[in-house]
Structures are given as structure tokens and as C-alpha cells.
mmCIF file of C-alpha atoms in Angstrom:
data_model
loop_
_atom_site.group_PDB
_atom_site.id
_atom_site.type_symbol
_atom_site.label_atom_id
_atom_site.label_comp_id
_atom_site.label_asym_id
_atom_site.label_seq_id
_atom_site.Cartn_x
_atom_site.Cartn_y
_atom_site.Cartn_z
ATOM 1 C CA MET A 5 57.337 42.352 -23.126
ATOM 2 C CA ASN A 6 53.888 41.143 -24.247
ATOM 3 C CA ALA A 7 55.357 40.064 -27.577
ATOM 4 C CA LYS A 8 58.034 38.096 -25.664
ATOM 5 C CA ILE A 9 55.379 36.307 -23.592
ATOM 6 C CA SER A 10 53.314 35.501 -26.625
ATOM 7 C CA ASN A 11 56.423 34.188 -28.457
ATOM 8 C CA ARG A 12 57.163 31.939 -25.515
ATOM 9 C CA GLU A 13 53.551 30.759 -25.461
ATOM 10 C CA ALA A 14 53.734 30.023 -29.196
ATOM 11 C CA THR A 15 56.916 27.949 -28.802
ATOM 12 C CA ARG A 16 55.452 26.040 -25.901
ATOM 13 C CA THR A 17 52.272 25.260 -27.908
ATOM 14 C CA GLN A 18 54.357 24.239 -30.918
ATOM 15 C CA LEU A 19 56.314 21.775 -28.747
ATOM 16 C CA LEU A 20 53.094 20.346 -27.246
ATOM 17 C CA GLN A 21 51.403 20.030 -30.662
ATOM 18 C CA SER A 22 54.406 18.300 -32.272
ATOM 19 C CA GLY A 23 54.981 16.080 -29.255
ATOM 20 C CA MET A 24 51.326 15.083 -29.274
ATOM 21 C CA GLU A 25 51.410 14.240 -32.969
ATOM 22 C CA LEU A 26 54.603 12.192 -32.678
ATOM 23 C CA ILE A 27 53.359 10.293 -29.636
ATOM 24 C CA LEU A 28 50.038 9.591 -31.422
ATOM 25 C CA GLU A 29 51.902 8.311 -34.453
ATOM 26 C CA GLN A 30 54.516 6.134 -32.777
ATOM 27 C CA GLY A 31 54.033 5.952 -29.007
ATOM 28 C CA TYR A 32 55.775 7.530 -26.020
ATOM 29 C CA ASN A 33 58.797 5.246 -25.597
ATOM 30 C CA ASN A 34 59.370 5.239 -29.326
ATOM 31 C CA THR A 35 59.501 9.024 -29.536
ATOM 32 C CA GLY A 36 62.865 10.583 -28.767
ATOM 33 C CA LEU A 37 63.344 14.152 -27.508
ATOM 34 C CA GLN A 38 65.669 14.836 -30.483
ATOM 35 C CA GLU A 39 62.901 13.996 -32.923
ATOM 36 C CA ILE A 40 60.601 16.568 -31.278
ATOM 37 C CA LEU A 41 63.365 19.183 -31.358
ATOM 38 C CA ASP A 42 64.096 18.420 -35.006
ATOM 39 C CA ARG A 43 60.459 18.761 -36.010
ATOM 40 C CA THR A 44 59.952 22.022 -34.139
ATOM 41 C CA ARG A 45 63.453 23.447 -34.667
ATOM 42 C CA VAL A 46 63.566 24.356 -30.997
ATOM 43 C CA PRO A 47 67.021 23.985 -29.337
ATOM 44 C CA LYS A 48 67.413 21.516 -26.455
ATOM 45 C CA GLY A 49 68.082 24.279 -23.903
ATOM 46 C CA SER A 50 64.773 25.965 -24.747
ATOM 47 C CA PHE A 51 62.906 22.693 -24.279
ATOM 48 C CA TYR A 52 64.111 22.521 -20.664
ATOM 49 C CA TYR A 53 63.020 26.115 -20.151
ATOM 50 C CA TYR A 54 59.463 24.897 -20.688
ATOM 51 C CA PHE A 55 59.519 21.338 -19.335
ATOM 52 C CA ASP A 56 61.473 19.636 -16.539
ATOM 53 C CA SER A 57 61.692 16.228 -18.199
ATOM 54 C CA LYS A 58 60.128 14.009 -20.845
ATOM 55 C CA GLU A 59 57.594 12.874 -18.226
ATOM 56 C CA ASP A 60 56.679 16.473 -17.369
ATOM 57 C CA PHE A 61 56.323 17.147 -21.117
ATOM 58 C CA ALA A 62 53.956 14.159 -21.422
ATOM 59 C CA LEU A 63 51.879 15.463 -18.475
ATOM 60 C CA ASN A 64 51.500 18.756 -20.283
ATOM 61 C CA ILE A 65 50.605 17.014 -23.523
ATOM 62 C CA ILE A 66 47.867 15.099 -21.676
ATOM 63 C CA ASP A 67 46.435 18.375 -20.374
ATOM 64 C CA TYR A 68 46.788 20.036 -23.762
ATOM 65 C CA PHE A 69 44.938 17.179 -25.469
ATOM 66 C CA ASN A 70 42.346 17.055 -22.647
ATOM 67 C CA ASN A 71 41.509 20.733 -23.146
ATOM 68 C CA THR A 72 40.705 20.172 -26.805
ATOM 69 C CA GLN A 73 38.916 16.871 -26.173
ATOM 70 C CA SER A 74 36.864 18.085 -23.209
ATOM 71 C CA ASN A 75 35.753 21.097 -25.241
ATOM 72 C CA LYS A 76 34.704 18.731 -28.032
ATOM 73 C CA ILE A 77 32.757 16.612 -25.555
ATOM 74 C CA LEU A 78 31.108 19.659 -24.010
ATOM 75 C CA GLU A 79 30.263 21.092 -27.396
ATOM 76 C CA CYS A 80 28.425 17.888 -28.369
ATOM 77 C CA LEU A 81 26.788 17.315 -24.994
ATOM 78 C CA SER A 82 25.532 20.870 -24.565
ATOM 79 C CA ASP A 83 23.647 20.954 -27.889
ATOM 80 C CA LYS A 84 20.201 21.433 -26.376
ATOM 81 C CA ALA A 85 18.557 21.085 -29.824
ATOM 82 C CA LEU A 86 19.245 17.370 -29.434
ATOM 83 C CA SER A 87 18.018 14.860 -26.830
ATOM 84 C CA PRO A 88 20.676 13.551 -24.360
ATOM 85 C CA ALA A 89 21.118 10.234 -26.236
ATOM 86 C CA GLN A 90 21.359 12.088 -29.560
ATOM 87 C CA ARG A 91 24.101 14.272 -28.076
ATOM 88 C CA LEU A 92 26.070 11.198 -27.102
ATOM 89 C CA ARG A 93 25.575 9.828 -30.616
ATOM 90 C CA LYS A 94 26.804 13.177 -32.025
ATOM 91 C CA TYR A 95 29.982 12.771 -29.964
ATOM 92 C CA CYS A 96 30.610 9.285 -31.381
ATOM 93 C CA GLU A 97 29.930 10.493 -34.928
ATOM 94 C CA CYS A 98 32.252 13.434 -34.553
ATOM 95 C CA ASN A 99 35.031 11.160 -33.197
ATOM 96 C CA LYS A 100 34.427 8.504 -35.837
ATOM 97 C CA ARG A 101 34.807 11.134 -38.555
ATOM 98 C CA ALA A 102 38.145 12.294 -37.148
ATOM 99 C CA ILE A 103 39.386 8.718 -36.927
ATOM 100 C CA GLU A 104 38.284 7.948 -40.496
ATOM 101 C CA GLU A 105 40.083 11.045 -41.662
ATOM 102 C CA SER A 106 43.321 9.651 -40.258
ATOM 103 C CA ARG A 107 42.636 6.337 -42.066
ATOM 104 C CA CYS A 108 41.909 4.618 -38.697
ATOM 105 C CA CYS A 109 45.456 5.203 -37.579
ATOM 106 C CA LYS A 110 46.635 6.778 -34.326
ATOM 107 C CA GLY A 111 43.619 6.048 -32.085
ATOM 108 C CA CYS A 112 42.960 7.969 -28.851
ATOM 109 C CA LEU A 113 45.999 9.621 -27.238
ATOM 110 C CA ILE A 114 44.716 9.023 -23.686
ATOM 111 C CA GLY A 115 43.801 5.380 -24.437
ATOM 112 C CA ASN A 116 47.189 4.773 -26.123
ATOM 113 C CA LEU A 117 49.200 6.365 -23.305
ATOM 114 C CA SER A 118 47.161 4.492 -20.676
ATOM 115 C CA GLN A 119 47.925 1.200 -22.419
ATOM 116 C CA GLU A 120 51.614 2.028 -22.781
ATOM 117 C CA MET A 121 52.442 3.917 -19.610
ATOM 118 C CA ALA A 122 50.035 2.919 -16.825
ATOM 119 C CA ASP A 123 52.525 0.369 -15.485
ATOM 120 C CA GLN A 124 55.640 2.437 -16.293
ATOM 121 C CA SER A 125 54.914 5.773 -14.629
ATOM 122 C CA GLU A 126 52.568 6.262 -11.680
ATOM 123 C CA VAL A 127 52.629 10.044 -12.311
ATOM 124 C CA LEU A 128 51.358 9.603 -15.857
ATOM 125 C CA ARG A 129 48.872 6.873 -14.870
ATOM 126 C CA LYS A 130 47.197 9.175 -12.335
ATOM 127 C CA ARG A 131 46.857 12.029 -14.774
ATOM 128 C CA LEU A 132 45.528 9.731 -17.512
ATOM 129 C CA GLU A 133 43.052 8.213 -15.080
ATOM 130 C CA GLN A 134 41.811 11.591 -13.938
ATOM 131 C CA THR A 135 41.381 12.650 -17.545
ATOM 132 C CA MET A 136 39.305 9.642 -18.497
ATOM 133 C CA SER A 137 37.279 9.760 -15.295
ATOM 134 C CA HIS A 138 36.491 13.426 -16.049
ATOM 135 C CA TRP A 139 35.166 12.389 -19.469
ATOM 136 C CA ARG A 140 33.139 9.599 -17.859
ATOM 137 C CA ASP A 141 31.564 12.125 -15.466
ATOM 138 C CA LEU A 142 30.578 14.391 -18.361
ATOM 139 C CA PHE A 143 28.920 11.399 -20.104
ATOM 140 C CA ALA A 144 27.207 10.380 -16.830
ATOM 141 C CA GLU A 145 25.705 13.843 -16.447
ATOM 142 C CA CYS A 146 24.177 13.642 -19.945
ATOM 143 C CA ILE A 147 22.926 10.073 -19.378
ATOM 144 C CA ALA A 148 21.338 11.098 -16.066
ATOM 145 C CA GLU A 149 19.515 13.882 -17.917
ATOM 146 C CA GLY A 150 18.275 11.301 -20.434
ATOM 147 C CA GLN A 151 17.144 9.059 -17.606
ATOM 148 C CA ALA A 152 15.306 11.908 -15.893
ATOM 149 C CA ALA A 153 13.537 12.722 -19.199
ATOM 150 C CA GLY A 154 12.525 9.060 -19.650
ATOM 151 C CA GLU A 155 14.628 8.650 -22.803
ATOM 152 C CA ILE A 156 17.244 6.327 -21.281
ATOM 153 C CA SER A 157 16.298 3.326 -19.139
ATOM 154 C CA THR A 158 17.166 3.499 -15.436
ATOM 155 C CA THR A 159 17.842 -0.238 -15.199
ATOM 156 C CA SER A 160 21.558 0.608 -14.925
ATOM 157 C CA SER A 161 22.954 3.629 -13.077
ATOM 158 C CA ALA A 162 24.092 6.656 -15.097
ATOM 159 C CA ARG A 163 27.653 6.094 -13.817
ATOM 160 C CA ASP A 164 27.727 2.431 -14.945
ATOM 161 C CA LEU A 165 26.355 3.359 -18.342
ATOM 162 C CA ALA A 166 28.882 6.189 -18.680
ATOM 163 C CA GLU A 167 31.760 3.873 -17.764
ATOM 164 C CA LEU A 168 30.612 1.311 -20.336
ATOM 165 C CA PHE A 169 30.167 4.074 -22.916
ATOM 166 C CA LEU A 170 33.718 5.300 -22.329
ATOM 167 C CA SER A 171 35.486 1.935 -22.121
ATOM 168 C CA GLY A 172 33.385 0.456 -24.902
ATOM 169 C CA TRP A 173 34.226 3.391 -27.158
ATOM 170 C CA GLU A 174 37.950 3.120 -26.307
ATOM 171 C CA GLY A 175 37.824 -0.590 -27.161
ATOM 172 C CA ALA A 176 36.019 0.123 -30.455
ATOM 173 C CA VAL A 177 38.648 2.778 -31.386
ATOM 174 C CA LEU A 178 41.365 0.236 -30.612
ATOM 175 C CA ARG A 179 39.681 -2.392 -32.825
ATOM 176 C CA ALA A 180 39.308 0.206 -35.600
ATOM 177 C CA LYS A 181 43.049 0.864 -35.383
ATOM 178 C CA SER A 182 43.714 -2.842 -35.563
ATOM 179 C CA THR A 183 41.265 -3.704 -38.349
ATOM 180 C CA LYS A 184 41.894 -0.376 -40.204
ATOM 181 C CA THR A 185 38.131 -0.061 -40.734
ATOM 182 C CA PRO A 186 35.459 2.045 -38.970
ATOM 183 C CA GLU A 187 33.233 -1.029 -38.555
ATOM 184 C CA PRO A 188 33.900 -1.683 -34.801
ATOM 185 C CA MET A 189 32.868 1.934 -34.037
ATOM 186 C CA GLU A 190 29.708 1.510 -36.141
ATOM 187 C CA ILE A 191 28.835 -1.709 -34.365
ATOM 188 C CA PHE A 192 29.396 -0.051 -30.962
ATOM 189 C CA MET A 193 27.025 2.762 -31.908
ATOM 190 C CA ARG A 194 24.420 0.416 -33.365
ATOM 191 C CA VAL A 195 24.221 -1.829 -30.297
ATOM 192 C CA MET A 196 24.752 0.903 -27.662
ATOM 193 C CA PHE A 197 22.138 3.271 -29.042
ATOM 194 C CA ASP A 198 19.550 0.703 -30.147
ATOM 195 C CA ARG A 199 19.804 -1.438 -27.056
ATOM 196 C CA ILE A 200 21.147 0.603 -24.118
ATOM 197 C CA LEU A 201 20.846 4.318 -24.701
ATOM 198 C CA GLY A 202 17.774 4.038 -26.965
ATOM 199 C CA ASP A 203 17.509 7.243 -28.948
ATOM 200 C CA GLY A 204 16.323 5.275 -32.058
ATOM 201 C CA MET B 16 68.487 -37.076 -31.339
ATOM 202 C CA ASN B 17 65.064 -36.749 -29.748
ATOM 203 C CA ALA B 18 66.645 -35.240 -26.660
ATOM 204 C CA LYS B 19 68.306 -32.614 -28.916
ATOM 205 C CA ILE B 20 64.956 -31.727 -30.510
ATOM 206 C CA SER B 21 63.253 -31.481 -27.173
ATOM 207 C CA ASN B 22 66.081 -29.281 -25.855
ATOM 208 C CA ARG B 23 65.644 -26.976 -28.830
ATOM 209 C CA GLU B 24 61.898 -26.898 -28.277
ATOM 210 C CA ALA B 25 62.464 -26.037 -24.582
ATOM 211 C CA THR B 26 64.806 -23.142 -25.445
ATOM 212 C CA ARG B 27 62.367 -21.826 -28.026
ATOM 213 C CA THR B 28 59.518 -21.963 -25.533
ATOM 214 C CA GLN B 29 61.655 -20.306 -22.878
ATOM 215 C CA LEU B 30 62.436 -17.435 -25.270
ATOM 216 C CA LEU B 31 58.751 -17.031 -26.174
ATOM 217 C CA GLN B 32 57.612 -17.143 -22.557
ATOM 218 C CA SER B 33 60.194 -14.580 -21.382
ATOM 219 C CA GLY B 34 59.627 -12.361 -24.400
ATOM 220 C CA MET B 35 55.861 -12.441 -23.792
ATOM 221 C CA GLU B 36 56.289 -11.509 -20.133
ATOM 222 C CA LEU B 37 58.664 -8.635 -20.873
ATOM 223 C CA ILE B 38 56.447 -7.241 -23.642
ATOM 224 C CA LEU B 39 53.397 -7.500 -21.348
ATOM 225 C CA GLU B 40 55.305 -5.671 -18.601
ATOM 226 C CA GLN B 41 56.853 -2.881 -20.634
ATOM 227 C CA GLY B 42 55.746 -2.955 -24.270
ATOM 228 C CA TYR B 43 57.394 -3.999 -27.539
ATOM 229 C CA ASN B 44 59.513 -0.968 -28.369
ATOM 230 C CA ASN B 45 60.634 -0.682 -24.786
ATOM 231 C CA THR B 46 61.894 -4.287 -24.669
ATOM 232 C CA GLY B 47 65.395 -4.852 -26.025
ATOM 233 C CA LEU B 48 66.664 -8.135 -27.398
ATOM 234 C CA GLN B 49 69.515 -8.043 -24.892
ATOM 235 C CA GLU B 50 67.057 -7.997 -22.025
ATOM 236 C CA ILE B 51 65.387 -11.183 -23.328
ATOM 237 C CA LEU B 52 68.766 -12.858 -23.750
ATOM 238 C CA ASP B 53 69.841 -11.837 -20.237
ATOM 239 C CA ARG B 54 66.631 -13.176 -18.685
ATOM 240 C CA THR B 55 66.821 -16.505 -20.543
ATOM 241 C CA ARG B 56 70.639 -16.810 -20.597
ATOM 242 C CA VAL B 57 70.414 -17.744 -24.269
ATOM 243 C CA PRO B 58 73.304 -16.471 -26.426
ATOM 244 C CA LYS B 59 72.456 -14.078 -29.285
ATOM 245 C CA GLY B 60 73.529 -16.560 -31.984
ATOM 246 C CA SER B 61 70.999 -19.074 -30.669
ATOM 247 C CA PHE B 62 68.221 -16.512 -30.737
ATOM 248 C CA TYR B 63 68.748 -16.096 -34.500
ATOM 249 C CA TYR B 64 68.659 -19.861 -34.888
ATOM 250 C CA TYR B 65 65.024 -19.711 -33.763
ATOM 251 C CA PHE B 66 63.833 -16.327 -35.052
ATOM 252 C CA ASP B 67 64.774 -14.187 -38.096
ATOM 253 C CA SER B 68 64.254 -10.818 -36.393
ATOM 254 C CA LYS B 69 62.536 -9.095 -33.477
ATOM 255 C CA GLU B 70 59.405 -8.811 -35.651
ATOM 256 C CA ASP B 71 59.462 -12.514 -36.422
ATOM 257 C CA PHE B 72 59.905 -13.160 -32.690
ATOM 258 C CA ALA B 73 56.850 -10.986 -31.945
ATOM 259 C CA LEU B 74 54.768 -12.907 -34.542
ATOM 260 C CA ASN B 75 55.680 -16.149 -32.785
ATOM 261 C CA ILE B 76 54.831 -14.647 -29.384
ATOM 262 C CA ILE B 77 51.398 -13.634 -30.723
ATOM 263 C CA ASP B 78 50.793 -17.239 -31.872
ATOM 264 C CA TYR B 79 52.145 -18.625 -28.628
ATOM 265 C CA PHE B 80 49.820 -16.383 -26.593
ATOM 266 C CA ASN B 81 46.901 -17.102 -28.930
ATOM 267 C CA ASN B 82 47.284 -20.853 -28.457
ATOM 268 C CA THR B 83 46.927 -20.447 -24.669
ATOM 269 C CA GLN B 84 44.196 -17.839 -24.917
ATOM 270 C CA SER B 85 42.107 -19.668 -27.545
ATOM 271 C CA ASN B 86 42.245 -22.795 -25.431
ATOM 272 C CA LYS B 87 41.028 -20.779 -22.450
ATOM 273 C CA ILE B 88 38.156 -19.364 -24.537
ATOM 274 C CA LEU B 89 37.280 -22.801 -25.905
ATOM 275 C CA GLU B 90 37.403 -24.336 -22.428
ATOM 276 C CA CYS B 91 34.912 -21.761 -21.117
ATOM 277 C CA LEU B 92 32.674 -21.781 -24.175
ATOM 278 C CA SER B 93 32.440 -25.547 -24.472
ATOM 279 C CA ASP B 94 31.213 -26.122 -20.927
ATOM 280 C CA LYS B 95 27.868 -27.572 -21.855
ATOM 281 C CA ALA B 96 26.735 -27.654 -18.202
ATOM 282 C CA LEU B 97 26.235 -23.878 -18.607
ATOM 283 C CA SER B 98 23.947 -21.907 -20.929
ATOM 284 C CA PRO B 99 25.703 -19.946 -23.730
ATOM 285 C CA ALA B 100 25.466 -16.597 -21.876
ATOM 286 C CA GLN B 101 26.718 -18.248 -18.692
ATOM 287 C CA ARG B 102 29.719 -19.572 -20.661
ATOM 288 C CA LEU B 103 30.558 -16.067 -21.847
ATOM 289 C CA ARG B 104 30.291 -14.838 -18.277
ATOM 290 C CA LYS B 105 32.597 -17.621 -17.151
ATOM 291 C CA TYR B 106 35.148 -16.405 -19.689
ATOM 292 C CA CYS B 107 34.961 -12.828 -18.283
ATOM 293 C CA GLU B 108 35.230 -14.109 -14.698
ATOM 294 C CA CYS B 109 38.213 -16.256 -15.529
ATOM 295 C CA ASN B 110 39.972 -13.337 -17.243
ATOM 296 C CA LYS B 111 39.073 -10.887 -14.492
ATOM 297 C CA ARG B 112 40.600 -13.244 -11.902
ATOM 298 C CA ALA B 113 43.842 -13.405 -13.855
ATOM 299 C CA ILE B 114 43.989 -9.606 -14.197
ATOM 300 C CA GLU B 115 43.273 -9.110 -10.495
ATOM 301 C CA GLU B 116 46.045 -11.570 -9.674
ATOM 302 C CA SER B 117 48.482 -9.310 -11.533
ATOM 303 C CA ARG B 118 47.134 -6.275 -9.596
ATOM 304 C CA CYS B 119 45.440 -4.930 -12.753
ATOM 305 C CA CYS B 120 48.811 -4.510 -14.432
ATOM 306 C CA LYS B 121 49.843 -5.734 -17.867
ATOM 307 C CA GLY B 122 46.412 -5.972 -19.588
ATOM 308 C CA CYS B 123 45.846 -8.056 -22.719
ATOM 309 C CA LEU B 124 48.934 -8.808 -24.844
ATOM 310 C CA ILE B 125 47.000 -8.680 -28.094
ATOM 311 C CA GLY B 126 45.213 -5.436 -27.143
ATOM 312 C CA ASN B 127 48.484 -3.841 -26.017
ATOM 313 C CA LEU B 128 50.383 -4.839 -29.125
ATOM 314 C CA SER B 129 47.521 -3.691 -31.380
ATOM 315 C CA GLN B 130 47.585 -0.300 -29.689
ATOM 316 C CA GLU B 131 51.361 0.006 -29.929
ATOM 317 C CA MET B 132 52.174 -1.710 -33.240
ATOM 318 C CA ALA B 133 49.152 -1.478 -35.595
ATOM 319 C CA ASP B 134 50.574 1.639 -37.240
ATOM 320 C CA GLN B 135 54.226 0.580 -36.992
ATOM 321 C CA SER B 136 54.219 -2.840 -38.616
ATOM 322 C CA GLU B 137 51.685 -4.092 -41.160
ATOM 323 C CA VAL B 138 52.956 -7.659 -40.623
ATOM 324 C CA LEU B 139 52.184 -7.535 -36.894
ATOM 325 C CA ARG B 140 48.895 -5.667 -37.393
ATOM 326 C CA LYS B 141 47.582 -8.380 -39.706
ATOM 327 C CA ARG B 142 48.451 -11.179 -37.296
ATOM 328 C CA LEU B 143 46.971 -9.269 -34.356
ATOM 329 C CA GLU B 144 43.815 -8.577 -36.300
ATOM 330 C CA GLN B 145 43.451 -12.234 -37.335
ATOM 331 C CA THR B 146 43.900 -13.268 -33.696
ATOM 332 C CA MET B 147 41.235 -10.954 -32.371
ATOM 333 C CA SER B 148 38.833 -11.767 -35.215
ATOM 334 C CA HIS B 149 39.302 -15.459 -34.450
ATOM 335 C CA TRP B 150 38.277 -14.798 -30.825
ATOM 336 C CA ARG B 151 35.305 -12.751 -32.041
ATOM 337 C CA ASP B 152 34.177 -15.663 -34.211
ATOM 338 C CA LEU B 153 34.362 -18.053 -31.239
ATOM 339 C CA PHE B 154 32.192 -15.637 -29.203
ATOM 340 C CA ALA B 155 29.772 -15.212 -32.152
ATOM 341 C CA GLU B 156 29.254 -18.982 -32.366
ATOM 342 C CA CYS B 157 28.353 -19.114 -28.679
ATOM 343 C CA ILE B 158 26.060 -16.111 -28.949
ATOM 344 C CA ALA B 159 24.304 -17.612 -31.991
ATOM 345 C CA GLU B 160 23.717 -20.760 -29.921
ATOM 346 C CA GLY B 161 22.153 -18.596 -27.182
ATOM 347 C CA GLN B 162 19.984 -16.844 -29.745
ATOM 348 C CA ALA B 163 18.802 -20.156 -31.228
ATOM 349 C CA ALA B 164 17.914 -21.370 -27.734
ATOM 350 C CA GLY B 165 15.970 -18.128 -27.021
ATOM 351 C CA GLU B 166 18.309 -17.065 -24.233
ATOM 352 C CA ILE B 167 19.865 -14.087 -26.069
ATOM 353 C CA SER B 168 17.767 -11.547 -27.985
ATOM 354 C CA THR B 169 18.072 -11.577 -31.765
ATOM 355 C CA THR B 170 17.586 -7.803 -32.039
ATOM 356 C CA SER B 171 21.309 -7.536 -32.924
ATOM 357 C CA SER B 172 23.218 -10.081 -35.023
ATOM 358 C CA ALA B 173 25.504 -12.569 -33.278
ATOM 359 C CA ARG B 174 28.479 -11.066 -35.096
ATOM 360 C CA ASP B 175 27.674 -7.513 -33.927
ATOM 361 C CA LEU B 176 27.180 -8.674 -30.346
ATOM 362 C CA ALA B 177 30.412 -10.663 -30.480
ATOM 363 C CA GLU B 178 32.348 -7.644 -31.779
ATOM 364 C CA LEU B 179 30.893 -5.476 -28.998
ATOM 365 C CA PHE B 180 31.677 -8.182 -26.476
ATOM 366 C CA LEU B 181 35.284 -8.331 -27.648
ATOM 367 C CA SER B 182 35.977 -4.609 -28.042
ATOM 368 C CA GLY B 183 34.012 -3.710 -24.898
ATOM 369 C CA TRP B 184 36.012 -6.243 -22.886
ATOM 370 C CA GLU B 185 39.316 -4.938 -24.325
ATOM 371 C CA GLY B 186 38.243 -1.402 -23.370
ATOM 372 C CA ALA B 187 37.285 -2.539 -19.841
ATOM 373 C CA VAL B 188 40.637 -4.254 -19.412
ATOM 374 C CA LEU B 189 42.385 -1.061 -20.544
ATOM 375 C CA ARG B 190 40.390 0.989 -18.029
ATOM 376 C CA ALA B 191 41.230 -1.549 -15.285
ATOM 377 C CA LYS B 192 44.913 -1.096 -16.119
ATOM 378 C CA SER B 193 44.471 2.682 -15.983
ATOM 379 C CA THR B 194 42.344 2.842 -12.784
ATOM 380 C CA LYS B 195 44.210 -0.119 -11.138
ATOM 381 C CA THR B 196 40.819 -1.492 -10.014
ATOM 382 C CA PRO B 197 38.646 -4.338 -11.425
ATOM 383 C CA GLU B 198 35.593 -2.026 -11.395
ATOM 384 C CA PRO B 199 35.469 -1.317 -15.157
ATOM 385 C CA MET B 200 35.399 -5.090 -15.844
ATOM 386 C CA GLU B 201 32.630 -5.564 -13.269
ATOM 387 C CA ILE B 202 30.586 -2.767 -14.816
ATOM 388 C CA PHE B 203 31.051 -4.259 -18.289
ATOM 389 C CA MET B 204 29.803 -7.624 -17.045
ATOM 390 C CA ARG B 205 26.875 -6.082 -15.167
ATOM 391 C CA VAL B 206 25.545 -4.072 -18.121
ATOM 392 C CA MET B 207 26.407 -6.612 -20.840
ATOM 393 C CA PHE B 208 24.854 -9.588 -19.128
ATOM 394 C CA ASP B 209 21.846 -7.825 -17.576
ATOM 395 C CA ARG B 210 20.962 -5.796 -20.614
ATOM 396 C CA ILE B 211 22.356 -7.430 -23.767
ATOM 397 C CA LEU B 212 23.237 -11.059 -23.230
ATOM 398 C CA GLY B 213 20.630 -11.617 -20.478
ATOM 399 C CA ASP B 214 21.602 -14.704 -18.531
ATOM 400 C CA GLY B 215 20.390 -13.125 -15.275
#
């Protein structure tokens, strides 16, 4: 019985992982269900045992990606050996490395899906928005800590700075995908940390 | 003879305009040629008189959009009644108004297409990259003027600031599309102009 449950869990995870990779590579509309089934060798009937529809599948992929990503954010932001601004920088560096490893392809799954699906599916838009706002709140907490410690200026609110940090980073990742160089991410870090989050 | 040429030009423009609107509404992969033909009532044969392929059509849409957008940028940035930073702010305000008028849907055509197509078509990626880099250079020129006049700090180079201005704005527009509120654009303007481009 336990083996059965763990088999099911493994198949579900395999579908989510392959779906995530395909959507990252070629977008949501451009990815057919058949392609996901071919890659995972899971029969169509089984797919519908796990997910109600392609939209439901995408919702689960967002949550699956968010689990990994939120853990990555928390791991960087909870490193108490670093100052708050240094932790934010560590997050950027960690992300930049991953993006460089994929030769500046793919980008951010949540950013990509927001761009593609925010006007197409209100269900997906809401989940994507909640995901990004959750990240923003994690950044805001760290920025507020830096402000309390006198490391980060209080001229702007922690929430404003966190929103700019998030949207600015998403924009830099998009430009990296478009230029196929890490330079836009490097410029973002240079200006943000030297001028706004001052951990220099 | 002239009437014939101007008819052809009108049909071509009509195809570009409708194609641009459809791609803005629902993305490139999600927009079929038939849909464009239905909307414009142009027969398929005529479409191929004007464009070699869907990709060639998209290249022409990018140029068509860029003409309008570059003129909008130049119009804002050449308003000598304003200081350089005020001109950049005017550009943001003008863009924000247009995005609010579309209820924060659609976003930026060049940003959207970069997100969707940069990994799918090297031909489109190059044109999209050239377009955005052209905009960045226009912003850099204005920022350099502000630096020379002592309005904008020279701590960062004009090119770095222009890249951050461009990518940060693209990110804010994406977040506006995802949150369906203009707030991310307002926050971008608040922090950028108060803290980095200082025209306050």
C-alpha cells in the first residue's frame, strides 16, 4: 500500500517536473499534453487521475516551482552570517548562476507564465500573482531588517523597495533572455546594491 | 497606379495593426494566421503577397510597433521645456496612462514577444533585442544630458542607468499585468525618480 502511494507520488512529481521543463522551454500554449505524456511515458488516462485539466496541471506546476523557489529564497535570506543586503545579493547571485548555466535561456517560470497567461486565465493569474507577492513579502521582511539595523536607507518603504527588487529582477532576467548575456542582471545588481540597498 | 499602391499600403498596414493587436491580446503562438485573415477579411493569397511567413510577419509587426513606440519616446525625450529626468518621467506617465486605459492587460509587445520567442526563433530574438537596445540608447542619451547638467548623479554610468530604467520598467509593466493594478509602475517611478534619477 505504501509502495503504491509512493509510486503514485513519483509519477505525479515526474509529470510536474517534465511539464515545468517543457513550459519553461517553449511556453504554456506551445506545449501540448501529448508532448508531456511522450516525455514521461505516462498514459493519458493516468494524467487525468492526477490532474483535472491542463489548467489544473499548470496550477500544480506553479505550486511545485514555488516550493523550490521559496525554499531557495528562504535559504539565502536566512543566512544570518550575512547582513540583510548581502543576503539579497546572495539571492541574485544564486539566480544569476542558474540562468547562466542554462545559457540565459528559459527565464523565470512565474514571470513567463504571468506574461503569457495573465490575460488568458484568471485562475492562473491569481495563483501567479499570489506567488510573486509572497516572494515580495519575503524580500520586504529582509529589507525591513536591514532598515532597522541602519544598513538600508528608510527613504523608501520596505514594501516599495521589495516590489522594485522583485519587478526589477524579473525585468533584468527578461533582458538577459533577450540579449543572451548576463549583463542586464549584473547592471541591476550594481545599481540596486550600490545606490538603493547599499551593502557595498 | 498611385491609388493601387496606396490600397496595397492600406491592406499591409491593416494586417500589421490587426496582427499586433491579436499578438498583444493572446501571444504569438496562440494567434493563428486564419484569425488574422478573418479579422481583416484579407484572403490568404494576399497575405503571402505581403509577407513570406508568420515569422516574417512578426518581424514586420516588431518594426511597425517600434516606429510608433520610438516616436513616442522621442516625443517625450525631446521636450526641451522639461529637464532630462522630467522627460523620462513624462515617458513613464504616458506609458502608464496607456496601460491603465487597457485595464492593465496586454503589457509591452516587445517585452511579451521577447519572453515568448527569444528561445524559439533566433531571427525574432535579434530583432527584439535590437529594438530594446535602441530604446535603451535613447534613454542613455537623455540620462547623459541630465548628468552633464548636474541633475542626475554620475555615480553610475548613463548606460547602466538606462539599462536599469528599461528593464525595471519592463518588469513593472509585467507586474502590473499580473496584479491588474498600476501600483508596480507607480512604485518604480517613485523609487527611480526619488532615489536614482532625482528630478524631485
